[in-house]
mmCIF file of C-alpha atoms and ligand atoms in Angstrom:
data_model
loop_
_atom_site.group_PDB
_atom_site.id
_atom_site.type_symbol
_atom_site.label_atom_id
_atom_site.label_comp_id
_atom_site.label_asym_id
_atom_site.label_seq_id
_atom_site.Cartn_x
_atom_site.Cartn_y
_atom_site.Cartn_z
ATOM 1 C CA MET V 221 16.187 -3.021 12.059
ATOM 2 C CA ASN V 222 17.206 -6.148 10.179
ATOM 3 C CA VAL V 223 15.119 -6.487 7.012
ATOM 4 C CA PHE V 224 13.969 -10.008 7.923
ATOM 5 C CA ASP V 225 12.747 -8.773 11.309
ATOM 6 C CA ALA V 226 10.792 -6.019 9.571
ATOM 7 C CA ILE V 227 9.253 -8.525 7.142
ATOM 8 C CA ARG V 228 8.366 -10.860 10.007
ATOM 9 C CA LYS V 229 6.778 -8.078 12.042
ATOM 10 C CA ARG V 230 4.678 -6.579 9.246
ATOM 11 C CA VAL V 231 0.993 -7.298 9.714
ATOM 12 C CA ALA V 232 -2.168 -5.518 8.710
ATOM 13 C CA VAL V 233 -2.718 -2.985 11.499
ATOM 14 C CA ARG V 234 -6.309 -1.878 12.032
ATOM 15 C CA HIS V 235 -6.003 -0.091 15.418
ATOM 16 C CA TYR V 236 -3.801 2.985 15.766
ATOM 17 C CA GLU V 237 -2.715 5.437 18.441
ATOM 18 C CA ASP V 238 -4.668 8.638 18.349
ATOM 19 C CA LYS V 239 -1.751 10.748 17.109
ATOM 20 C CA PRO V 240 -0.680 12.051 13.722
ATOM 21 C CA VAL V 241 2.285 10.732 11.748
ATOM 22 C CA GLU V 242 5.019 13.288 11.139
ATOM 23 C CA ARG V 243 5.120 14.569 7.550
ATOM 24 C CA ASP V 244 8.831 13.731 7.153
ATOM 25 C CA LYS V 245 8.130 10.092 8.103
ATOM 26 C CA LEU V 246 5.377 9.869 5.513
ATOM 27 C CA LEU V 247 7.775 11.296 2.936
ATOM 28 C CA GLN V 248 10.292 8.612 3.874
ATOM 29 C CA LEU V 249 7.620 5.989 3.208
ATOM 30 C CA ALA V 250 6.917 7.607 -0.157
ATOM 31 C CA TRP V 251 10.625 7.413 -0.912
ATOM 32 C CA ALA V 252 10.647 3.702 -0.006
ATOM 33 C CA ALA V 253 7.655 3.135 -2.287
ATOM 34 C CA HIS V 254 9.406 4.884 -5.163
ATOM 35 C CA LYS V 255 12.459 2.625 -4.728
ATOM 36 C CA ALA V 256 10.401 -0.281 -6.079
ATOM 37 C CA PRO V 257 11.171 -1.266 -9.669
ATOM 38 C CA THR V 258 9.092 -0.235 -12.663
ATOM 39 C CA GLY V 259 8.663 -2.332 -15.802
ATOM 40 C CA GLY V 260 11.033 -1.131 -18.521
ATOM 41 C CA ASN V 261 12.139 1.684 -16.212
ATOM 42 C CA THR V 262 8.938 3.444 -17.268
ATOM 43 C CA PRO V 263 8.123 6.403 -14.993
ATOM 44 C CA TYR V 264 4.402 5.691 -14.547
ATOM 45 C CA ARG V 265 4.231 5.460 -10.746
ATOM 46 C CA ARG V 266 2.704 8.169 -8.581
ATOM 47 C CA VAL V 267 2.610 8.261 -4.779
ATOM 48 C CA MET V 268 0.321 10.578 -2.840
ATOM 49 C CA VAL V 269 0.916 11.321 0.839
ATOM 50 C CA ILE V 270 -2.421 11.982 2.541
ATOM 51 C CA ASP V 271 -2.316 13.448 6.032
ATOM 52 C CA ASP V 272 -5.089 16.024 6.024
ATOM 53 C CA PRO V 273 -7.637 14.815 8.628
ATOM 54 C CA ASP V 274 -10.688 15.976 6.649
ATOM 55 C CA THR V 275 -9.428 14.202 3.541
ATOM 56 C CA ILE V 276 -8.812 11.000 5.501
ATOM 57 C CA ASP V 277 -12.363 11.241 6.863
ATOM 58 C CA MET V 278 -13.755 11.650 3.334
ATOM 59 C CA ILE V 279 -11.773 8.624 2.146
ATOM 60 C CA ARG V 280 -13.057 6.575 5.070
ATOM 61 C CA LYS V 281 -16.607 7.316 3.942
ATOM 62 C CA ILE V 282 -16.054 5.871 0.450
ATOM 63 C CA ALA V 283 -13.802 2.993 1.554
ATOM 64 C CA PRO V 284 -15.503 0.052 3.282
ATOM 65 C CA GLY V 285 -12.036 -1.526 3.656
ATOM 66 C CA PHE V 286 -10.640 1.451 5.568
ATOM 67 C CA LEU V 287 -11.590 -0.105 8.879
ATOM 68 C CA SER V 288 -9.233 1.755 11.186
ATOM 69 C CA ASN V 289 -8.668 5.140 12.785
ATOM 70 C CA ALA V 290 -5.415 5.588 10.801
ATOM 71 C CA PRO V 291 -4.508 9.289 10.657
ATOM 72 C CA ALA V 292 -2.689 9.066 7.329
ATOM 73 C CA ALA V 293 -2.434 7.096 4.115
ATOM 74 C CA LEU V 294 -0.279 6.637 1.057
ATOM 75 C CA LEU V 295 -1.898 6.144 -2.322
ATOM 76 C CA ILE V 296 0.097 4.288 -4.959
ATOM 77 C CA TYR V 297 -1.289 4.950 -8.415
ATOM 78 C CA THR V 298 -0.421 4.830 -12.066
ATOM 79 C CA ASP V 299 -0.292 7.276 -14.943
ATOM 80 C CA LEU V 300 -1.939 5.003 -17.535
ATOM 81 C CA GLU V 301 -0.850 7.116 -20.501
ATOM 82 C CA VAL V 302 2.807 6.983 -19.495
ATOM 83 C CA ALA V 303 2.529 3.228 -18.809
ATOM 84 C CA GLU V 304 0.872 2.515 -22.166
ATOM 85 C CA HIS V 305 3.186 4.778 -24.102
ATOM 86 C CA GLY V 306 6.232 3.096 -22.553
ATOM 87 C CA LEU V 307 5.204 -0.552 -22.539
ATOM 88 C CA GLY V 308 1.835 -0.891 -24.256
ATOM 89 C CA ARG V 309 -0.934 -2.915 -22.651
ATOM 90 C CA LEU V 310 1.604 -4.998 -20.727
ATOM 91 C CA GLY V 311 2.765 -1.831 -18.994
ATOM 92 C CA ARG V 312 -0.700 -0.451 -18.425
ATOM 93 C CA ASP V 313 -2.499 -3.623 -17.287
ATOM 94 C CA VAL V 314 0.214 -5.825 -15.798
ATOM 95 C CA CYS V 315 3.616 -4.295 -14.996
ATOM 96 C CA SER V 316 2.272 -1.175 -13.342
ATOM 97 C CA LEU V 317 0.006 -3.218 -11.069
ATOM 98 C CA ILE V 318 2.834 -5.553 -10.068
ATOM 99 C CA ASP V 319 4.958 -2.521 -9.403
ATOM 100 C CA SER V 320 2.333 -0.832 -7.259
ATOM 101 C CA GLY V 321 2.188 -3.915 -5.044
ATOM 102 C CA ALA V 322 5.974 -3.859 -4.748
ATOM 103 C CA ALA V 323 5.924 -0.148 -3.946
ATOM 104 C CA ALA V 324 3.266 -0.590 -1.268
ATOM 105 C CA GLU V 325 5.154 -3.488 0.339
ATOM 106 C CA ASN V 326 8.395 -1.458 0.342
ATOM 107 C CA ALA V 327 6.564 1.264 2.247
ATOM 108 C CA ALA V 328 4.933 -1.279 4.572
ATOM 109 C CA ILE V 329 8.302 -2.833 5.477
ATOM 110 C CA ALA V 330 9.950 0.572 5.920
ATOM 111 C CA ALA V 331 7.049 1.564 8.166
ATOM 112 C CA VAL V 332 7.763 -1.336 10.540
ATOM 113 C CA ALA V 333 11.393 -0.233 10.816
ATOM 114 C CA MET V 334 10.141 3.260 11.752
ATOM 115 C CA GLY V 335 7.731 2.029 14.440
ATOM 116 C CA LEU V 336 4.714 2.617 12.201
ATOM 117 C CA GLY V 337 1.966 0.268 11.102
ATOM 118 C CA THR V 338 0.137 -0.016 7.796
ATOM 119 C CA CYS V 339 -2.760 -1.796 6.177
ATOM 120 C CA PHE V 340 -3.155 -2.429 2.449
ATOM 121 C CA THR V 341 -6.575 -1.211 1.343
ATOM 122 C CA LYS V 342 -8.285 -1.990 -1.916
ATOM 123 C CA SER V 343 -11.880 -2.016 -0.851
ATOM 124 C CA TYR V 344 -12.837 1.529 -1.808
ATOM 125 C CA SER V 345 -14.826 3.284 -4.500
ATOM 126 C CA GLU V 346 -12.526 4.116 -7.421
ATOM 127 C CA VAL V 347 -14.874 6.890 -8.520
ATOM 128 C CA GLY V 348 -15.084 8.196 -4.968
ATOM 129 C CA ILE V 349 -11.349 8.278 -4.325
ATOM 130 C CA ARG V 350 -10.706 10.021 -7.650
ATOM 131 C CA LYS V 351 -13.259 12.664 -6.729
ATOM 132 C CA VAL V 352 -11.900 13.239 -3.231
ATOM 133 C CA LEU V 353 -8.279 13.445 -4.410
ATOM 134 C CA ASP V 354 -8.789 15.243 -7.775
ATOM 135 C CA ILE V 355 -7.296 12.367 -9.767
ATOM 136 C CA PRO V 356 -7.948 12.524 -13.538
ATOM 137 C CA ASP V 357 -9.388 9.583 -15.536
ATOM 138 C CA THR V 358 -6.038 8.890 -17.161
ATOM 139 C CA PHE V 359 -4.738 7.576 -13.826
ATOM 140 C CA ARG V 360 -5.623 4.306 -12.089
ATOM 141 C CA THR V 361 -5.455 4.080 -8.318
ATOM 142 C CA ASP V 362 -3.855 0.797 -7.280
ATOM 143 C CA VAL V 363 -3.293 0.530 -3.527
ATOM 144 C CA LEU V 364 -4.181 2.678 -0.584
ATOM 145 C CA LEU V 365 -1.950 2.099 2.440
ATOM 146 C CA GLN V 366 -3.341 3.182 5.802
ATOM 147 C CA VAL V 367 -0.543 4.482 8.024
ATOM 148 C CA GLY V 368 -0.280 5.254 11.720
ATOM 149 C CA TYR V 369 1.323 4.352 15.020
ATOM 150 C CA PRO V 370 0.007 0.902 16.001
ATOM 151 C CA ALA V 371 -2.116 0.952 19.163
ATOM 152 C CA LYS V 372 -0.281 -0.855 21.943
ATOM 153 C CA ASP V 373 -3.327 -2.761 23.176
ATOM 154 C CA ARG V 374 -4.690 -3.759 19.752
ATOM 155 C CA PRO V 375 -6.139 -7.231 19.115
ATOM 156 C CA LYS V 376 -3.774 -9.935 17.924
ATOM 157 C CA PRO V 377 -3.382 -10.097 14.113
ATOM 158 C CA LEU V 378 -5.536 -12.629 12.268
ATOM 159 C CA LYS V 379 -3.932 -16.030 11.730
ATOM 160 C CA ARG V 380 -2.928 -16.683 8.145
ATOM 161 C CA ARG V 381 -5.170 -19.151 6.308
ATOM 162 C CA GLU V 382 -3.655 -22.547 5.525
ATOM 163 C CA GLY V 383 -2.272 -23.064 2.020
ATOM 164 C CA GLY V 384 -0.949 -19.579 1.439
ATOM 165 C CA SER V 385 2.732 -20.410 1.887
ATOM 166 C CA ILE V 386 3.365 -23.241 -0.535
ATOM 167 C CA THR V 387 6.840 -23.289 -2.085
ATOM 168 C CA TYR V 388 7.829 -25.773 -4.784
ATOM 169 C CA LEU V 389 11.298 -26.754 -5.924
ATOM 170 C CA ASN V 390 12.208 -26.614 -9.635
ATOM 171 C CA ARG V 391 8.853 -28.079 -10.814
ATOM 172 C CA HIS V 392 5.280 -27.228 -9.982
ATOM 173 C CA GLY V 393 3.992 -29.635 -7.364
ATOM 174 C CA VAL V 394 7.396 -30.740 -6.100
ATOM 175 C CA GLU V 395 7.306 -29.895 -2.419
ATOM 176 C CA LEU V 396 10.380 -29.126 -0.394
HETATM 177 C C1 FMN H 137 -4.320 -6.256 -2.502
HETATM 178 C C2 FMN H 137 -4.744 -6.230 -1.061
HETATM 179 C C3 FMN H 137 -5.915 -5.590 -0.710
HETATM 180 C C4 FMN H 137 -6.297 -5.514 0.636
HETATM 181 N N1 FMN H 137 -7.417 -4.787 0.964
HETATM 182 C C5 FMN H 137 -7.744 -4.650 2.264
HETATM 183 C C6 FMN H 137 -8.832 -3.794 2.633
HETATM 184 O O1 FMN H 137 -9.491 -3.175 1.811
HETATM 185 N N2 FMN H 137 -9.096 -3.643 3.953
HETATM 186 C C7 FMN H 137 -8.370 -4.291 4.930
HETATM 187 O O2 FMN H 137 -8.643 -4.096 6.118
HETATM 188 N N3 FMN H 137 -7.329 -5.123 4.607
HETATM 189 C C8 FMN H 137 -7.003 -5.298 3.299
HETATM 190 N N4 FMN H 137 -5.927 -6.066 2.955
HETATM 191 C C9 FMN H 137 -5.127 -6.694 4.032
HETATM 192 C C10 FMN H 137 -5.328 -8.217 4.082
HETATM 193 O O3 FMN H 137 -6.590 -8.507 4.607
HETATM 194 C C11 FMN H 137 -4.204 -8.806 4.959
HETATM 195 O O4 FMN H 137 -2.957 -8.469 4.397
HETATM 196 C C12 FMN H 137 -4.329 -10.307 5.070
HETATM 197 O O5 FMN H 137 -5.450 -10.635 5.863
HETATM 198 C C13 FMN H 137 -3.098 -10.969 5.686
HETATM 199 O O6 FMN H 137 -2.853 -10.441 6.960
HETATM 200 P P1 FMN H 137 -1.456 -9.750 7.338
HETATM 201 O O7 FMN H 137 -1.245 -8.602 6.378
HETATM 202 O O8 FMN H 137 -1.650 -9.263 8.746
HETATM 203 O O9 FMN H 137 -0.390 -10.767 7.211
HETATM 204 C C14 FMN H 137 -5.521 -6.152 1.630
HETATM 205 C C15 FMN H 137 -4.350 -6.813 1.259
HETATM 206 C C16 FMN H 137 -3.952 -6.844 -0.052
HETATM 207 C C17 FMN H 137 -2.671 -7.527 -0.412
#
C-alpha cells in the first residue's frame, strides 16, 4: 500500500473483529515502531507486544480509554535511566516522549497496510499498567496502542475538530 493511502486511512478504531492478531504481525508492528528515530541515537525505547487475553482484560480494567474489544496491544515505553544517561533531562522528559509518539504512529501506519486497526490510548492508570505488566519504576510508559482487525460494520470515525490542520508558510500566522 502507498504510504499516503495508509496515512489517509488511519483512524482510531474502537470496534474490532472477534479474532486474535497473529503473533508475527504484532512483531512486524513492533519492528515498525522501533524504526522510529531516537534522540541522539540513545537506545531508551522499549516495545511490549501484548496478546495474552487475560492480560488484555486486566489492562482494560485499569484503562478507561481502552474502549474497544481489541484482542492485542503494543506498549511503547522508555527506560528513563538510559534516556537520562544519554541525553540528560532533555532525553528523559522531551526526546523520548516525542520518539514514543513517532514509534506509535509508525506502528499505526504499518497496521493499516496490514489490514489491521489501532487506537492510541493514554487514558490508563500508570500505576496499574506497571503492576499488570511488571514494569519497574525506572521506566515510563508512554503510549498504549490497541490493535486488532477492524470490524466491518463499525460506526464511522469521528469527524476531526476544526482548527487542527493549520499550516503556516515561513512565518507564524502566514496562511497558505
Ligand atoms: C496521545 C494520544 C492519546 C490518546 N488517548 C486515547 C484514549 O485513551 N482512548 C481513545 O479511545 N482514544 C485515544 N486517542 C485517540 C484520539 O481520540 C483520536 O486520535 C482523535 O480523536 C482523532 O481521531 P483519528 O485518530 O480517528 O483521526 C489518543 C490519541 C493520542 C494522540
